[in-house]
Amino acid sequence: MTKSNRTLNRIFLFILGLVAVLVGLTIGAGVLPAVQDAADPYVELPRNVDIPASSLWIVAVACAVVIVLALVWVFTRGGGGTSVAVRERSGDDSVTVNVALVRDVVEHELAGVRDVVGSRVDTYLVRRQRAARIRVAVRRGGDAVSVLDAVDRAVAVLDRTLGRQVPVLVHLTGGTRSALAKATRVH
């Protein structure tokens, strides 16, 4: 529900960081004696580096372009996340429902379900319409069908509580938290 691919973001940041480290080491080795002495056992670097002033300007402009592109990338990623689940306007009046209400309703409805380890609710603004994402951690070996039925009942209660239907994406997860969760004991 975000605007970018997580893997692409991480690859981009890794390459950007690697380039920044290499440029920093190269510039530092040519200018700072301490960096040159530290790099001596590993790399043979010249002792004197004469860099023309025009080359420094080219490097400075290239660094500025990389910084601007990185800032544009950061500020245009993600987006859409909001704390408002529903906003209704009628004339001069408006009613705003916070995501905390949605979270509380879903948690309350899923509290008695044996195979649910935990849940998380986020709301997003997608194409000018508010939508909810409900992530439910299912116990390892748990019955996903009964959990999905419980989530359907929770969404129905949520719709009745809000007085309207909210688009919902349900994501059932497993993983470490589910594997490490203690089994439910019946007394």
Coordinates of C-alpha atoms in Angstrom, one line a residue:
M1 CA 0.0 0.0 0.0
T2 CA 3.0 2.3 -0.3
K3 CA 4.3 3.8 -3.5
S4 CA 7.6 2.0 -3.7
N5 CA 9.2 -1.5 -3.6
R6 CA 11.0 -2.2 -0.3
T7 CA 13.7 -4.3 -2.1
L8 CA 14.4 -1.6 -4.6
N9 CA 14.7 1.0 -1.8
R10 CA 17.2 -1.1 0.0
I11 CA 19.3 -1.8 -3.1
F12 CA 19.3 1.9 -4.0
L13 CA 20.4 2.9 -0.4
F14 CA 23.1 0.2 -0.4
I15 CA 24.6 1.4 -3.7
L16 CA 24.3 5.0 -2.6
G17 CA 26.0 4.2 0.7
L18 CA 28.8 2.2 -1.0
V19 CA 29.5 5.0 -3.5
A20 CA 29.5 7.6 -0.6
V21 CA 32.0 5.5 1.4
L22 CA 34.3 5.0 -1.7
V23 CA 34.2 8.7 -2.6
G24 CA 34.9 9.6 1.0
L25 CA 37.8 7.2 1.3
T26 CA 39.3 8.4 -2.0
I27 CA 39.0 12.1 -1.1
G28 CA 40.2 11.4 2.4
A29 CA 43.3 9.4 1.2
G30 CA 44.3 12.2 -1.1
V31 CA 43.9 15.0 1.4
L32 CA 44.3 13.6 4.9
P33 CA 47.6 12.1 6.1
A34 CA 45.9 10.0 8.8
V35 CA 43.6 8.3 6.2
Q36 CA 46.6 7.8 3.9
D37 CA 48.6 6.1 6.7
A38 CA 45.7 3.9 7.6
A39 CA 45.2 2.8 4.0
D40 CA 48.9 2.2 3.3
P41 CA 49.0 -1.5 4.4
Y42 CA 46.1 -2.3 2.1
V43 CA 46.3 0.0 -0.9
E44 CA 49.2 1.8 -2.6
L45 CA 48.2 5.4 -2.8
P46 CA 50.3 8.3 -4.2
R47 CA 51.7 10.7 -1.6
N48 CA 50.9 13.8 -3.5
V49 CA 47.7 14.3 -5.4
D50 CA 47.4 17.4 -7.5
I51 CA 43.8 17.9 -8.3
P52 CA 42.9 20.7 -10.6
A53 CA 40.2 23.1 -9.3
S54 CA 37.8 22.3 -12.1
S55 CA 37.8 18.6 -11.1
L56 CA 36.9 19.6 -7.5
W57 CA 34.0 21.6 -8.9
I58 CA 32.8 18.5 -10.9
V59 CA 33.0 16.3 -7.8
A60 CA 31.2 18.9 -5.7
V61 CA 28.4 19.2 -8.3
A62 CA 28.2 15.4 -8.6
C63 CA 27.9 15.1 -4.8
A64 CA 25.2 17.9 -4.7
V65 CA 23.2 16.0 -7.4
V66 CA 23.4 12.8 -5.5
I67 CA 22.3 14.5 -2.3
V68 CA 19.4 16.2 -4.1
L69 CA 18.3 12.9 -5.7
A70 CA 18.6 11.1 -2.3
L71 CA 16.4 13.8 -0.7
V72 CA 13.8 13.6 -3.5
W73 CA 13.8 9.8 -3.2
V74 CA 13.3 10.0 0.6
F75 CA 10.5 12.6 0.5
T76 CA 8.5 10.9 -2.3
R77 CA 8.6 7.4 -0.9
G78 CA 5.9 5.8 1.3
G79 CA 3.1 8.3 1.6
G80 CA -0.5 7.6 2.2
G81 CA -0.2 6.5 5.8
T82 CA -2.7 8.4 8.0
S83 CA -4.1 8.3 11.5
V84 CA -7.6 9.1 10.3
A85 CA -9.7 6.1 9.5
V86 CA -12.9 7.9 8.6
R87 CA -13.8 11.5 8.0
E88 CA -17.4 12.5 7.3
R89 CA -18.5 16.0 6.5
S90 CA -22.0 17.3 6.6
G91 CA -22.3 21.0 5.9
D92 CA -20.2 22.9 8.5
D93 CA -19.9 19.8 10.8
S94 CA -17.4 17.0 10.4
V95 CA -16.7 13.8 12.3
T96 CA -13.2 12.3 12.4
V97 CA -12.5 8.7 13.5
N98 CA -9.0 7.9 14.6
V99 CA -7.3 4.7 13.7
A100 CA -7.1 3.9 17.4
L101 CA -10.8 3.1 17.4
V102 CA -10.4 0.7 14.5
R103 CA -7.5 -0.9 16.3
D104 CA -9.5 -1.3 19.5
V105 CA -12.5 -2.8 17.8
V106 CA -10.3 -5.3 15.9
E107 CA -8.3 -6.2 18.9
H108 CA -11.4 -6.7 21.0
E109 CA -13.0 -8.9 18.5
L110 CA -9.9 -11.0 18.0
A111 CA -9.1 -11.3 21.7
G112 CA -10.9 -14.6 22.2
V113 CA -9.5 -16.3 19.1
R114 CA -7.1 -19.1 20.1
D115 CA -4.8 -19.0 17.1
V116 CA -4.3 -15.2 17.0
V117 CA -1.0 -14.1 18.5
G118 CA -1.5 -10.4 17.8
S119 CA -2.8 -7.9 15.4
R120 CA -1.9 -4.5 13.9
V121 CA -4.1 -2.0 12.1
D122 CA -2.8 0.8 9.9
T123 CA -4.8 3.1 7.7
Y124 CA -3.8 4.6 4.4
L125 CA -5.0 7.2 2.0
V126 CA -5.2 5.4 -1.4
R127 CA -6.4 7.4 -4.4
R128 CA -8.2 9.9 -2.0
Q129 CA -10.1 7.0 -0.3
R130 CA -9.2 5.8 3.2
A131 CA -8.5 2.1 3.6
A132 CA -7.4 -0.1 6.5
R133 CA -4.7 -2.8 6.5
I134 CA -5.2 -5.4 9.2
R135 CA -2.2 -7.7 9.9
V136 CA -2.9 -10.7 12.0
A137 CA -0.1 -12.9 13.4
V138 CA -1.3 -16.5 13.4
R139 CA 0.1 -19.1 15.8
R140 CA 2.3 -21.6 14.1
G141 CA 0.2 -24.6 13.1
G142 CA -3.0 -22.5 13.7
D143 CA -6.1 -22.8 11.7
A144 CA -6.0 -19.9 9.2
V145 CA -9.6 -20.4 8.0
S146 CA -11.0 -19.9 11.5
V147 CA -8.7 -16.9 12.0
L148 CA -9.9 -15.4 8.7
D149 CA -13.6 -16.0 9.7
A150 CA -12.9 -14.2 13.0
V151 CA -11.3 -11.3 11.1
D152 CA -14.4 -11.2 8.8
R153 CA -16.6 -11.0 11.9
A154 CA -14.4 -8.2 13.3
V155 CA -14.6 -6.3 10.1
A156 CA -18.4 -6.7 10.1
V157 CA -18.5 -5.3 13.7
L158 CA -16.2 -2.5 12.6
D159 CA -18.5 -1.6 9.7
R160 CA -21.5 -1.5 12.0
T161 CA -19.6 0.6 14.5
L162 CA -18.5 3.2 11.9
G163 CA -21.8 3.1 10.1
R164 CA -20.2 2.6 6.8
Q165 CA -17.9 0.1 5.0
V166 CA -14.2 0.8 5.0
P167 CA -12.0 -1.0 2.4
V168 CA -9.8 -3.5 4.2
L169 CA -6.8 -5.5 3.3
V170 CA -6.3 -8.5 5.6
H171 CA -2.7 -9.9 5.9
L172 CA -2.2 -13.1 7.8
T173 CA 1.4 -13.6 8.9
G174 CA 3.5 -16.2 10.7
G175 CA 7.1 -15.8 11.5
T176 CA 9.3 -15.5 14.6
R177 CA 6.7 -14.0 16.9
S178 CA 4.2 -16.7 16.0
A179 CA 6.8 -19.4 16.4
L180 CA 7.9 -18.1 19.9
A181 CA 4.4 -17.5 21.2
K182 CA 3.4 -19.8 24.1
A183 CA 0.6 -22.3 23.6
T184 CA -2.7 -21.3 25.0
R185 CA -3.6 -23.3 28.2
V186 CA -7.1 -24.3 29.0
H187 CA -7.9 -24.4 32.8

